[in-house]
Amino acid sequence: MSKEAWDALSNVEYAFVINAIEHDILPGFFGDLTEEERELPLPELAAVLMSLIDRGWIEVRPYREWIAEDGQPGLQPGEALSRSEIVALLAVPDTWEQPAGPSWIGAPNLVLTPLGDRVMH
């Protein structure tokens, strides 16, 4: 992505993109927002994320259990959710909260798509 394109992103868009590059869970993006932006209504934040999804830059994939070749357990993003699944998920306030327990299984994970990767680089 050109410097001009990066500069054209709002701070909220930037936070979503950075977290998708990092394969972070949805609530992690709040750490990249200003205090004022953290107070934005969830539907407004959801609309920003959906605009990035509709551009084909980001997918939402729930974390699932994974076993590495050496037998170590871990997590990895599962299959991409459909647009309607994402819309329904983002309408649930708990989706935007850090998981209560130590496991992130099922947590919505932001992932940069191949198109998003091409646009960003």
JSON list of C-alpha atoms in Angstrom, two decimals:
[
{"chain": "A", "resi": 1, "resn": "MET", "atom": "CA", "xyz": [0.00, 0.00, 0.00]},
{"chain": "A", "resi": 2, "resn": "SER", "atom": "CA", "xyz": [1.29, 3.38, -0.82]},
{"chain": "A", "resi": 3, "resn": "LYS", "atom": "CA", "xyz": [2.04, 5.90, 1.89]},
{"chain": "A", "resi": 4, "resn": "GLU", "atom": "CA", "xyz": [-0.94, 7.91, 0.66]},
{"chain": "A", "resi": 5, "resn": "ALA", "atom": "CA", "xyz": [-3.24, 4.90, 1.05]},
{"chain": "A", "resi": 6, "resn": "TRP", "atom": "CA", "xyz": [-1.93, 4.21, 4.59]},
{"chain": "A", "resi": 7, "resn": "ASP", "atom": "CA", "xyz": [-2.43, 7.87, 5.42]},
{"chain": "A", "resi": 8, "resn": "ALA", "atom": "CA", "xyz": [-6.00, 7.70, 4.08]},
{"chain": "A", "resi": 9, "resn": "LEU", "atom": "CA", "xyz": [-6.98, 5.08, 6.69]},
{"chain": "A", "resi": 10, "resn": "SER", "atom": "CA", "xyz": [-8.79, 6.37, 9.74]},
{"chain": "A", "resi": 11, "resn": "ASN", "atom": "CA", "xyz": [-7.19, 5.38, 13.05]},
{"chain": "A", "resi": 12, "resn": "VAL", "atom": "CA", "xyz": [-9.98, 2.83, 13.61]},
{"chain": "A", "resi": 13, "resn": "GLU", "atom": "CA", "xyz": [-9.39, 1.28, 10.16]},
{"chain": "A", "resi": 14, "resn": "TYR", "atom": "CA", "xyz": [-5.66, 1.27, 10.88]},
{"chain": "A", "resi": 15, "resn": "ALA", "atom": "CA", "xyz": [-6.24, -0.57, 14.18]},
{"chain": "A", "resi": 16, "resn": "PHE", "atom": "CA", "xyz": [-8.31, -3.27, 12.44]},
{"chain": "A", "resi": 17, "resn": "VAL", "atom": "CA", "xyz": [-5.71, -3.69, 9.66]},
{"chain": "A", "resi": 18, "resn": "ILE", "atom": "CA", "xyz": [-2.78, -3.89, 12.07]},
{"chain": "A", "resi": 19, "resn": "ASN", "atom": "CA", "xyz": [-4.59, -6.47, 14.17]},
{"chain": "A", "resi": 20, "resn": "ALA", "atom": "CA", "xyz": [-5.44, -8.50, 11.05]},
{"chain": "A", "resi": 21, "resn": "ILE", "atom": "CA", "xyz": [-1.76, -8.44, 10.05]},
{"chain": "A", "resi": 22, "resn": "GLU", "atom": "CA", "xyz": [-0.94, -9.71, 13.56]},
{"chain": "A", "resi": 23, "resn": "HIS", "atom": "CA", "xyz": [-3.75, -12.35, 13.49]},
{"chain": "A", "resi": 24, "resn": "ASP", "atom": "CA", "xyz": [-5.07, -10.89, 16.75]},
{"chain": "A", "resi": 25, "resn": "ILE", "atom": "CA", "xyz": [-8.48, -11.53, 18.23]},
{"chain": "A", "resi": 26, "resn": "LEU", "atom": "CA", "xyz": [-11.12, -8.85, 17.73]},
{"chain": "A", "resi": 27, "resn": "PRO", "atom": "CA", "xyz": [-10.92, -7.36, 21.26]},
{"chain": "A", "resi": 28, "resn": "GLY", "atom": "CA", "xyz": [-7.17, -6.84, 20.81]},
{"chain": "A", "resi": 29, "resn": "PHE", "atom": "CA", "xyz": [-7.77, -3.96, 18.44]},
{"chain": "A", "resi": 30, "resn": "PHE", "atom": "CA", "xyz": [-9.02, -1.76, 21.30]},
{"chain": "A", "resi": 31, "resn": "GLY", "atom": "CA", "xyz": [-5.40, -1.48, 22.45]},
{"chain": "A", "resi": 32, "resn": "ASP", "atom": "CA", "xyz": [-4.60, 0.48, 19.28]},
{"chain": "A", "resi": 33, "resn": "LEU", "atom": "CA", "xyz": [-7.38, 3.04, 19.75]},
{"chain": "A", "resi": 34, "resn": "THR", "atom": "CA", "xyz": [-7.42, 6.35, 21.56]},
{"chain": "A", "resi": 35, "resn": "GLU", "atom": "CA", "xyz": [-9.51, 6.67, 24.74]},
{"chain": "A", "resi": 36, "resn": "GLU", "atom": "CA", "xyz": [-12.12, 8.56, 22.74]},
{"chain": "A", "resi": 37, "resn": "GLU", "atom": "CA", "xyz": [-12.28, 5.89, 20.01]},
{"chain": "A", "resi": 38, "resn": "ARG", "atom": "CA", "xyz": [-12.72, 3.15, 22.64]},
{"chain": "A", "resi": 39, "resn": "GLU", "atom": "CA", "xyz": [-15.99, 4.85, 23.58]},
{"chain": "A", "resi": 40, "resn": "LEU", "atom": "CA", "xyz": [-17.45, 4.69, 20.06]},
{"chain": "A", "resi": 41, "resn": "PRO", "atom": "CA", "xyz": [-20.68, 2.67, 19.83]},
{"chain": "A", "resi": 42, "resn": "LEU", "atom": "CA", "xyz": [-20.09, -0.96, 18.85]},
{"chain": "A", "resi": 43, "resn": "PRO", "atom": "CA", "xyz": [-22.35, -0.69, 15.76]},
{"chain": "A", "resi": 44, "resn": "GLU", "atom": "CA", "xyz": [-20.13, 2.15, 14.50]},
{"chain": "A", "resi": 45, "resn": "LEU", "atom": "CA", "xyz": [-16.99, 0.04, 15.02]},
{"chain": "A", "resi": 46, "resn": "ALA", "atom": "CA", "xyz": [-18.70, -2.94, 13.37]},
{"chain": "A", "resi": 47, "resn": "ALA", "atom": "CA", "xyz": [-19.52, -0.79, 10.32]},
{"chain": "A", "resi": 48, "resn": "VAL", "atom": "CA", "xyz": [-15.85, 0.16, 9.97]},
{"chain": "A", "resi": 49, "resn": "LEU", "atom": "CA", "xyz": [-14.76, -3.48, 10.20]},
{"chain": "A", "resi": 50, "resn": "MET", "atom": "CA", "xyz": [-17.45, -4.54, 7.72]},
{"chain": "A", "resi": 51, "resn": "SER", "atom": "CA", "xyz": [-16.22, -1.94, 5.24]},
{"chain": "A", "resi": 52, "resn": "LEU", "atom": "CA", "xyz": [-12.74, -3.54, 5.37]},
{"chain": "A", "resi": 53, "resn": "ILE", "atom": "CA", "xyz": [-14.27, -7.00, 5.02]},
{"chain": "A", "resi": 54, "resn": "ASP", "atom": "CA", "xyz": [-16.38, -5.83, 2.06]},
{"chain": "A", "resi": 55, "resn": "ARG", "atom": "CA", "xyz": [-13.22, -4.47, 0.40]},
{"chain": "A", "resi": 56, "resn": "GLY", "atom": "CA", "xyz": [-11.83, -7.99, 0.70]},
{"chain": "A", "resi": 57, "resn": "TRP", "atom": "CA", "xyz": [-8.93, -6.98, 2.96]},
{"chain": "A", "resi": 58, "resn": "ILE", "atom": "CA", "xyz": [-9.89, -8.76, 6.20]},
{"chain": "A", "resi": 59, "resn": "GLU", "atom": "CA", "xyz": [-11.56, -12.03, 7.14]},
{"chain": "A", "resi": 60, "resn": "VAL", "atom": "CA", "xyz": [-12.91, -13.12, 10.52]},
{"chain": "A", "resi": 61, "resn": "ARG", "atom": "CA", "xyz": [-11.95, -16.66, 11.47]},
{"chain": "A", "resi": 62, "resn": "PRO", "atom": "CA", "xyz": [-12.67, -18.24, 14.86]},
{"chain": "A", "resi": 63, "resn": "TYR", "atom": "CA", "xyz": [-9.65, -19.69, 16.64]},
{"chain": "A", "resi": 64, "resn": "ARG", "atom": "CA", "xyz": [-9.64, -23.48, 16.78]},
{"chain": "A", "resi": 65, "resn": "GLU", "atom": "CA", "xyz": [-7.43, -26.03, 18.44]},
{"chain": "A", "resi": 66, "resn": "TRP", "atom": "CA", "xyz": [-4.41, -27.17, 16.47]},
{"chain": "A", "resi": 67, "resn": "ILE", "atom": "CA", "xyz": [-1.67, -29.73, 17.10]},
{"chain": "A", "resi": 68, "resn": "ALA", "atom": "CA", "xyz": [1.78, -28.98, 15.69]},
{"chain": "A", "resi": 69, "resn": "GLU", "atom": "CA", "xyz": [3.88, -31.66, 14.01]},
{"chain": "A", "resi": 70, "resn": "ASP", "atom": "CA", "xyz": [5.88, -32.00, 17.24]},
{"chain": "A", "resi": 71, "resn": "GLY", "atom": "CA", "xyz": [2.68, -32.73, 19.18]},
{"chain": "A", "resi": 72, "resn": "GLN", "atom": "CA", "xyz": [2.45, -29.36, 20.90]},
{"chain": "A", "resi": 73, "resn": "PRO", "atom": "CA", "xyz": [-1.09, -28.01, 21.21]},
{"chain": "A", "resi": 74, "resn": "GLY", "atom": "CA", "xyz": [-1.87, -24.56, 19.94]},
{"chain": "A", "resi": 75, "resn": "LEU", "atom": "CA", "xyz": [-4.43, -22.42, 18.17]},
{"chain": "A", "resi": 76, "resn": "GLN", "atom": "CA", "xyz": [-4.88, -21.33, 14.59]},
{"chain": "A", "resi": 77, "resn": "PRO", "atom": "CA", "xyz": [-7.56, -19.49, 12.67]},
{"chain": "A", "resi": 78, "resn": "GLY", "atom": "CA", "xyz": [-10.36, -21.76, 11.44]},
{"chain": "A", "resi": 79, "resn": "GLU", "atom": "CA", "xyz": [-12.47, -21.33, 8.33]},
{"chain": "A", "resi": 80, "resn": "ALA", "atom": "CA", "xyz": [-13.53, -17.81, 7.35]},
{"chain": "A", "resi": 81, "resn": "LEU", "atom": "CA", "xyz": [-16.99, -16.84, 8.53]},
{"chain": "A", "resi": 82, "resn": "SER", "atom": "CA", "xyz": [-19.58, -15.73, 5.99]},
{"chain": "A", "resi": 83, "resn": "ARG", "atom": "CA", "xyz": [-20.66, -12.11, 5.87]},
{"chain": "A", "resi": 84, "resn": "SER", "atom": "CA", "xyz": [-23.99, -12.92, 7.54]},
{"chain": "A", "resi": 85, "resn": "GLU", "atom": "CA", "xyz": [-22.22, -14.86, 10.31]},
{"chain": "A", "resi": 86, "resn": "ILE", "atom": "CA", "xyz": [-19.89, -11.91, 10.91]},
{"chain": "A", "resi": 87, "resn": "VAL", "atom": "CA", "xyz": [-22.76, -9.41, 11.03]},
{"chain": "A", "resi": 88, "resn": "ALA", "atom": "CA", "xyz": [-24.57, -11.59, 13.59]},
{"chain": "A", "resi": 89, "resn": "LEU", "atom": "CA", "xyz": [-21.39, -12.09, 15.63]},
{"chain": "A", "resi": 90, "resn": "LEU", "atom": "CA", "xyz": [-20.55, -8.37, 15.74]},
{"chain": "A", "resi": 91, "resn": "ALA", "atom": "CA", "xyz": [-24.06, -7.60, 17.02]},
{"chain": "A", "resi": 92, "resn": "VAL", "atom": "CA", "xyz": [-23.30, -9.52, 20.24]},
{"chain": "A", "resi": 93, "resn": "PRO", "atom": "CA", "xyz": [-21.55, -7.20, 22.73]},
{"chain": "A", "resi": 94, "resn": "ASP", "atom": "CA", "xyz": [-19.61, -10.08, 24.36]},
{"chain": "A", "resi": 95, "resn": "THR", "atom": "CA", "xyz": [-17.84, -10.66, 21.03]},
{"chain": "A", "resi": 96, "resn": "TRP", "atom": "CA", "xyz": [-15.96, -7.42, 21.61]},
{"chain": "A", "resi": 97, "resn": "GLU", "atom": "CA", "xyz": [-14.74, -8.46, 25.08]},
{"chain": "A", "resi": 98, "resn": "GLN", "atom": "CA", "xyz": [-11.56, -10.37, 25.94]},
{"chain": "A", "resi": 99, "resn": "PRO", "atom": "CA", "xyz": [-12.36, -14.08, 26.50]},
{"chain": "A", "resi": 100, "resn": "ALA", "atom": "CA", "xyz": [-13.06, -14.73, 30.19]},
{"chain": "A", "resi": 101, "resn": "GLY", "atom": "CA", "xyz": [-10.87, -17.81, 30.49]},
{"chain": "A", "resi": 102, "resn": "PRO", "atom": "CA", "xyz": [-7.37, -18.69, 29.41]},
{"chain": "A", "resi": 103, "resn": "SER", "atom": "CA", "xyz": [-8.55, -20.26, 26.16]},
{"chain": "A", "resi": 104, "resn": "TRP", "atom": "CA", "xyz": [-9.17, -18.27, 23.00]},
{"chain": "A", "resi": 105, "resn": "ILE", "atom": "CA", "xyz": [-10.91, -21.21, 21.27]},
{"chain": "A", "resi": 106, "resn": "GLY", "atom": "CA", "xyz": [-13.78, -19.79, 19.23]},
{"chain": "A", "resi": 107, "resn": "ALA", "atom": "CA", "xyz": [-12.66, -16.17, 19.68]},
{"chain": "A", "resi": 108, "resn": "PRO", "atom": "CA", "xyz": [-13.06, -14.09, 16.51]},
{"chain": "A", "resi": 109, "resn": "ASN", "atom": "CA", "xyz": [-9.64, -13.73, 14.91]},
{"chain": "A", "resi": 110, "resn": "LEU", "atom": "CA", "xyz": [-8.92, -10.96, 12.39]},
{"chain": "A", "resi": 111, "resn": "VAL", "atom": "CA", "xyz": [-6.89, -12.18, 9.41]},
{"chain": "A", "resi": 112, "resn": "LEU", "atom": "CA", "xyz": [-5.50, -10.20, 6.50]},
{"chain": "A", "resi": 113, "resn": "THR", "atom": "CA", "xyz": [-6.60, -11.74, 3.19]},
{"chain": "A", "resi": 114, "resn": "PRO", "atom": "CA", "xyz": [-4.24, -12.28, 0.24]},
{"chain": "A", "resi": 115, "resn": "LEU", "atom": "CA", "xyz": [-5.82, -9.19, -1.37]},
{"chain": "A", "resi": 116, "resn": "GLY", "atom": "CA", "xyz": [-5.33, -7.23, 1.84]},
{"chain": "A", "resi": 117, "resn": "ASP", "atom": "CA", "xyz": [-1.70, -8.37, 1.93]},
{"chain": "A", "resi": 118, "resn": "ARG", "atom": "CA", "xyz": [-1.13, -7.17, -1.63]},
{"chain": "A", "resi": 119, "resn": "VAL", "atom": "CA", "xyz": [-2.77, -3.81, -0.87]},
{"chain": "A", "resi": 120, "resn": "MET", "atom": "CA", "xyz": [-0.73, -3.37, 2.32]},
{"chain": "A", "resi": 121, "resn": "HIS", "atom": "CA", "xyz": [2.62, -4.16, 0.71]}
]
